[in-house]
Amino acid sequence: MTKLTLHSRNDDLPKRSDFDRLTKFIRVRSQPGARFVEFDFAIGDPSLFVELVMPKGAFDEFCAANDVVHMTADQIREVDSEMEKWRYGEDTLMSHNHDRDSE
């Protein structure tokens, strides 16, 4: 099982609550220039996210207001790997067939 840790900012501003100091992650899934921005939003743990859709202007404001950071390539791979396990299971017939090329 993957060990998950919460990420928090290193700033020690006394005005911010512990919750506010947790890192807010985004992962944009829509194509550049799309009318709406489709993205994943997570607080503290990149693997626990909600899927959101917003117009570009609202998305930009949302990101600024929440001081978001983009998920790293490693975080994205880990999230995708966990999603595959939930979708197809581990060491099951379906998980083995999923990776086969079409014949």
Short mmCIF file of N, CA and C in Angstrom, two decimals:
data_model
loop_
_atom_site.label_atom_id
_atom_site.label_comp_id
_atom_site.label_asym_id
_atom_site.label_seq_id
_atom_site.Cartn_x
_atom_site.Cartn_y
_atom_site.Cartn_z
N MET A 1 0.84 -1.18 0.00
CA MET A 1 0.00 0.00 0.00
C MET A 1 0.89 1.24 0.00
N THR A 2 0.48 2.25 -0.69
CA THR A 2 1.24 3.48 -0.80
C THR A 2 1.14 4.28 0.49
N LYS A 3 2.27 4.76 0.97
CA LYS A 3 2.27 5.62 2.16
C LYS A 3 2.03 7.05 1.70
N LEU A 4 0.98 7.67 2.22
CA LEU A 4 0.64 9.04 1.86
C LEU A 4 0.95 9.96 3.02
N THR A 5 1.47 11.12 2.69
CA THR A 5 1.74 12.12 3.72
C THR A 5 1.08 13.43 3.32
N LEU A 6 0.66 14.19 4.30
CA LEU A 6 0.07 15.49 4.03
C LEU A 6 1.18 16.49 3.77
N HIS A 7 0.95 17.35 2.82
CA HIS A 7 1.92 18.38 2.48
C HIS A 7 1.40 19.71 3.01
N SER A 8 2.28 20.50 3.58
CA SER A 8 1.88 21.83 4.04
C SER A 8 2.95 22.83 3.66
N ARG A 9 2.53 24.05 3.60
CA ARG A 9 3.44 25.13 3.27
C ARG A 9 4.45 25.30 4.40
N ASN A 10 5.59 25.88 4.07
CA ASN A 10 6.62 26.11 5.08
C ASN A 10 6.50 27.46 5.75
N ASP A 11 5.54 28.28 5.30
CA ASP A 11 5.42 29.60 5.93
C ASP A 11 4.76 29.46 7.31
N ASP A 12 5.19 30.30 8.20
CA ASP A 12 4.69 30.24 9.57
C ASP A 12 3.88 31.50 9.92
N LEU A 13 2.97 31.84 9.06
CA LEU A 13 2.14 33.01 9.32
C LEU A 13 1.17 32.68 10.45
N PRO A 14 1.19 33.45 11.52
CA PRO A 14 0.35 33.12 12.67
C PRO A 14 -1.14 33.27 12.39
N LYS A 15 -1.53 34.06 11.39
CA LYS A 15 -2.94 34.30 11.11
C LYS A 15 -3.62 33.09 10.47
N ARG A 16 -2.86 32.23 9.85
CA ARG A 16 -3.43 31.11 9.11
C ARG A 16 -3.69 29.91 10.01
N SER A 17 -4.85 29.28 9.83
CA SER A 17 -5.15 28.07 10.58
C SER A 17 -4.38 26.90 9.98
N ASP A 18 -4.34 25.80 10.69
CA ASP A 18 -3.65 24.62 10.18
C ASP A 18 -4.24 24.19 8.84
N PHE A 19 -5.55 24.27 8.72
CA PHE A 19 -6.20 23.91 7.46
C PHE A 19 -5.75 24.81 6.32
N ASP A 20 -5.69 26.10 6.56
CA ASP A 20 -5.28 27.05 5.53
C ASP A 20 -3.84 26.84 5.10
N ARG A 21 -3.02 26.25 5.97
CA ARG A 21 -1.62 26.04 5.62
C ARG A 21 -1.39 24.79 4.80
N LEU A 22 -2.41 23.93 4.65
CA LEU A 22 -2.27 22.75 3.81
C LEU A 22 -2.14 23.17 2.35
N THR A 23 -1.33 22.47 1.62
CA THR A 23 -1.13 22.77 0.21
C THR A 23 -2.37 22.39 -0.58
N LYS A 24 -2.77 23.26 -1.49
CA LYS A 24 -3.89 22.99 -2.39
C LYS A 24 -3.30 22.65 -3.76
N PHE A 25 -3.62 21.45 -4.25
CA PHE A 25 -3.08 20.96 -5.51
C PHE A 25 -4.11 21.04 -6.62
N ILE A 26 -3.64 21.27 -7.84
CA ILE A 26 -4.50 21.15 -9.01
C ILE A 26 -3.80 20.30 -10.06
N ARG A 27 -4.63 19.69 -10.89
CA ARG A 27 -4.16 18.97 -12.07
C ARG A 27 -5.13 19.29 -13.19
N VAL A 28 -4.68 20.06 -14.15
CA VAL A 28 -5.55 20.46 -15.26
C VAL A 28 -5.67 19.29 -16.22
N ARG A 29 -6.91 18.97 -16.59
CA ARG A 29 -7.16 17.85 -17.49
C ARG A 29 -7.66 18.29 -18.86
N SER A 30 -8.13 19.51 -18.98
CA SER A 30 -8.63 19.99 -20.27
C SER A 30 -7.48 20.44 -21.17
N GLN A 31 -7.78 20.55 -22.44
CA GLN A 31 -6.79 20.99 -23.41
C GLN A 31 -6.56 22.49 -23.29
N PRO A 32 -5.35 22.97 -23.57
CA PRO A 32 -5.10 24.41 -23.56
C PRO A 32 -6.05 25.12 -24.54
N GLY A 33 -6.57 26.24 -24.13
CA GLY A 33 -7.46 27.02 -24.98
C GLY A 33 -8.91 26.56 -24.96
N ALA A 34 -9.23 25.54 -24.16
CA ALA A 34 -10.61 25.07 -24.07
C ALA A 34 -11.48 26.14 -23.42
N ARG A 35 -12.76 26.15 -23.77
CA ARG A 35 -13.68 27.15 -23.22
C ARG A 35 -13.80 27.03 -21.70
N PHE A 36 -13.81 25.81 -21.21
CA PHE A 36 -13.87 25.55 -19.77
C PHE A 36 -12.62 24.79 -19.34
N VAL A 37 -12.18 25.06 -18.13
CA VAL A 37 -11.01 24.36 -17.58
C VAL A 37 -11.53 23.22 -16.71
N GLU A 38 -11.17 22.01 -17.07
CA GLU A 38 -11.49 20.83 -16.28
C GLU A 38 -10.26 20.49 -15.46
N PHE A 39 -10.44 20.33 -14.15
CA PHE A 39 -9.27 20.08 -13.32
C PHE A 39 -9.63 19.33 -12.05
N ASP A 40 -8.60 18.71 -11.47
CA ASP A 40 -8.73 18.05 -10.17
C ASP A 40 -8.21 19.02 -9.12
N PHE A 41 -8.87 19.05 -7.97
CA PHE A 41 -8.47 19.92 -6.87
C PHE A 41 -8.36 19.09 -5.61
N ALA A 42 -7.21 19.17 -4.95
CA ALA A 42 -6.97 18.40 -3.73
C ALA A 42 -6.40 19.32 -2.66
N ILE A 43 -6.72 19.00 -1.42
CA ILE A 43 -6.19 19.77 -0.29
C ILE A 43 -5.37 18.83 0.58
N GLY A 44 -4.07 19.10 0.66
CA GLY A 44 -3.19 18.34 1.54
C GLY A 44 -2.71 17.01 0.99
N ASP A 45 -3.53 16.31 0.26
CA ASP A 45 -3.20 14.98 -0.26
C ASP A 45 -3.63 14.91 -1.72
N PRO A 46 -2.68 14.86 -2.66
CA PRO A 46 -3.03 14.87 -4.08
C PRO A 46 -3.93 13.72 -4.52
N SER A 47 -3.94 12.62 -3.75
CA SER A 47 -4.74 11.47 -4.17
C SER A 47 -6.21 11.58 -3.78
N LEU A 48 -6.56 12.56 -2.96
CA LEU A 48 -7.95 12.79 -2.56
C LEU A 48 -8.42 14.09 -3.20
N PHE A 49 -9.06 13.98 -4.34
CA PHE A 49 -9.40 15.17 -5.11
C PHE A 49 -10.85 15.16 -5.56
N VAL A 50 -11.32 16.33 -5.92
CA VAL A 50 -12.62 16.47 -6.58
C VAL A 50 -12.37 16.97 -7.98
N GLU A 51 -13.26 16.63 -8.88
CA GLU A 51 -13.16 17.10 -10.26
C GLU A 51 -14.04 18.35 -10.40
N LEU A 52 -13.46 19.40 -10.93
CA LEU A 52 -14.18 20.67 -11.09
C LEU A 52 -14.08 21.16 -12.53
N VAL A 53 -15.04 21.99 -12.92
CA VAL A 53 -15.05 22.62 -14.24
C VAL A 53 -15.43 24.08 -14.04
N MET A 54 -14.63 24.99 -14.63
CA MET A 54 -14.88 26.42 -14.50
C MET A 54 -14.48 27.14 -15.78
N PRO A 55 -15.11 28.29 -16.05
CA PRO A 55 -14.60 29.12 -17.14
C PRO A 55 -13.18 29.58 -16.79
N LYS A 56 -12.39 29.91 -17.78
CA LYS A 56 -10.97 30.26 -17.59
C LYS A 56 -10.78 31.37 -16.55
N GLY A 57 -11.57 32.43 -16.62
CA GLY A 57 -11.43 33.55 -15.67
C GLY A 57 -11.69 33.12 -14.24
N ALA A 58 -12.75 32.33 -14.04
CA ALA A 58 -13.07 31.84 -12.70
C ALA A 58 -11.98 30.90 -12.20
N PHE A 59 -11.43 30.08 -13.09
CA PHE A 59 -10.35 29.17 -12.73
C PHE A 59 -9.13 29.96 -12.25
N ASP A 60 -8.77 31.01 -12.98
CA ASP A 60 -7.62 31.83 -12.60
C ASP A 60 -7.82 32.46 -11.22
N GLU A 61 -9.03 32.96 -10.96
CA GLU A 61 -9.34 33.54 -9.65
C GLU A 61 -9.30 32.48 -8.56
N PHE A 62 -9.85 31.32 -8.85
CA PHE A 62 -9.86 30.20 -7.90
C PHE A 62 -8.43 29.83 -7.51
N CYS A 63 -7.56 29.72 -8.50
CA CYS A 63 -6.16 29.35 -8.24
C CYS A 63 -5.45 30.40 -7.40
N ALA A 64 -5.68 31.67 -7.71
CA ALA A 64 -5.05 32.74 -6.94
C ALA A 64 -5.57 32.77 -5.51
N ALA A 65 -6.88 32.62 -5.34
CA ALA A 65 -7.47 32.68 -4.01
C ALA A 65 -7.03 31.51 -3.13
N ASN A 66 -6.76 30.36 -3.75
CA ASN A 66 -6.38 29.17 -2.99
C ASN A 66 -4.88 28.91 -2.98
N ASP A 67 -4.11 29.78 -3.64
CA ASP A 67 -2.65 29.64 -3.65
C ASP A 67 -2.25 28.22 -4.04
N VAL A 68 -2.78 27.75 -5.18
CA VAL A 68 -2.59 26.36 -5.59
C VAL A 68 -1.21 26.10 -6.17
N VAL A 69 -0.83 24.83 -6.16
CA VAL A 69 0.38 24.37 -6.84
C VAL A 69 -0.04 23.23 -7.76
N HIS A 70 0.64 23.11 -8.88
CA HIS A 70 0.35 22.02 -9.81
C HIS A 70 0.96 20.73 -9.27
N MET A 71 0.24 19.63 -9.44
CA MET A 71 0.78 18.34 -9.05
C MET A 71 2.04 18.06 -9.86
N THR A 72 3.00 17.43 -9.22
CA THR A 72 4.23 17.06 -9.92
C THR A 72 3.97 15.82 -10.78
N ALA A 73 4.88 15.53 -11.68
CA ALA A 73 4.75 14.33 -12.53
C ALA A 73 4.71 13.07 -11.66
N ASP A 74 5.50 13.03 -10.60
CA ASP A 74 5.48 11.87 -9.70
C ASP A 74 4.14 11.72 -9.00
N GLN A 75 3.57 12.83 -8.55
CA GLN A 75 2.26 12.78 -7.89
C GLN A 75 1.19 12.31 -8.87
N ILE A 76 1.25 12.80 -10.10
CA ILE A 76 0.28 12.40 -11.12
C ILE A 76 0.39 10.90 -11.39
N ARG A 77 1.62 10.39 -11.53
CA ARG A 77 1.81 8.95 -11.77
C ARG A 77 1.25 8.13 -10.61
N GLU A 78 1.50 8.58 -9.38
CA GLU A 78 1.01 7.85 -8.21
C GLU A 78 -0.52 7.84 -8.17
N VAL A 79 -1.14 8.99 -8.44
CA VAL A 79 -2.60 9.07 -8.46
C VAL A 79 -3.16 8.17 -9.55
N ASP A 80 -2.58 8.21 -10.74
CA ASP A 80 -3.06 7.38 -11.85
C ASP A 80 -2.90 5.89 -11.54
N SER A 81 -1.80 5.53 -10.90
CA SER A 81 -1.56 4.14 -10.53
C SER A 81 -2.62 3.66 -9.54
N GLU A 82 -2.93 4.47 -8.56
CA GLU A 82 -3.96 4.11 -7.58
C GLU A 82 -5.33 4.00 -8.24
N MET A 83 -5.63 4.88 -9.19
CA MET A 83 -6.90 4.83 -9.91
C MET A 83 -7.02 3.53 -10.69
N GLU A 84 -5.92 3.08 -11.31
CA GLU A 84 -5.92 1.83 -12.06
C GLU A 84 -6.21 0.66 -11.13
N LYS A 85 -5.65 0.67 -9.94
CA LYS A 85 -5.90 -0.41 -8.98
C LYS A 85 -7.38 -0.48 -8.62
N TRP A 86 -7.98 0.68 -8.39
CA TRP A 86 -9.40 0.72 -8.04
C TRP A 86 -10.26 0.27 -9.21
N ARG A 87 -9.85 0.66 -10.40
CA ARG A 87 -10.65 0.36 -11.59
C ARG A 87 -10.54 -1.11 -11.99
N TYR A 88 -9.32 -1.67 -11.97
CA TYR A 88 -9.10 -3.01 -12.50
C TYR A 88 -8.64 -4.03 -11.46
N GLY A 89 -8.32 -3.59 -10.26
CA GLY A 89 -7.84 -4.50 -9.23
C GLY A 89 -6.37 -4.84 -9.43
N GLU A 90 -5.84 -5.58 -8.50
CA GLU A 90 -4.45 -6.04 -8.60
C GLU A 90 -4.45 -7.55 -8.79
N ASP A 91 -3.62 -8.00 -9.69
CA ASP A 91 -3.46 -9.42 -9.94
C ASP A 91 -4.80 -10.09 -10.22
N THR A 92 -5.59 -9.48 -11.09
CA THR A 92 -6.86 -10.05 -11.52
C THR A 92 -6.82 -10.24 -13.03
N LEU A 93 -7.73 -11.04 -13.55
CA LEU A 93 -7.80 -11.25 -14.99
C LEU A 93 -8.00 -9.92 -15.71
N MET A 94 -8.86 -9.08 -15.18
CA MET A 94 -9.12 -7.78 -15.82
C MET A 94 -7.88 -6.90 -15.82
N SER A 95 -7.12 -6.90 -14.74
CA SER A 95 -5.92 -6.06 -14.70
C SER A 95 -4.89 -6.54 -15.72
N HIS A 96 -4.80 -7.85 -15.94
CA HIS A 96 -3.87 -8.38 -16.92
C HIS A 96 -4.34 -8.10 -18.34
N ASN A 97 -5.63 -8.17 -18.59
CA ASN A 97 -6.18 -7.91 -19.93
C ASN A 97 -6.16 -6.44 -20.29
N HIS A 98 -6.22 -5.59 -19.30
CA HIS A 98 -6.25 -4.13 -19.54
C HIS A 98 -5.01 -3.66 -20.28
N ASP A 99 -3.86 -4.23 -19.99
CA ASP A 99 -2.61 -3.77 -20.58
C ASP A 99 -2.29 -4.41 -21.93
N ARG A 100 -3.11 -5.37 -22.38
CA ARG A 100 -2.85 -6.04 -23.65
C ARG A 100 -3.20 -5.13 -24.82
N ASP A 101 -2.41 -5.20 -25.86
CA ASP A 101 -2.71 -4.45 -27.08
C ASP A 101 -3.85 -5.14 -27.82
N SER A 102 -4.61 -4.35 -28.56
CA SER A 102 -5.68 -4.92 -29.39
C SER A 102 -5.08 -5.78 -30.47
N GLU A 103 -5.70 -6.88 -30.74
CA GLU A 103 -5.17 -7.79 -31.76
C GLU A 103 -5.91 -7.63 -33.05
#
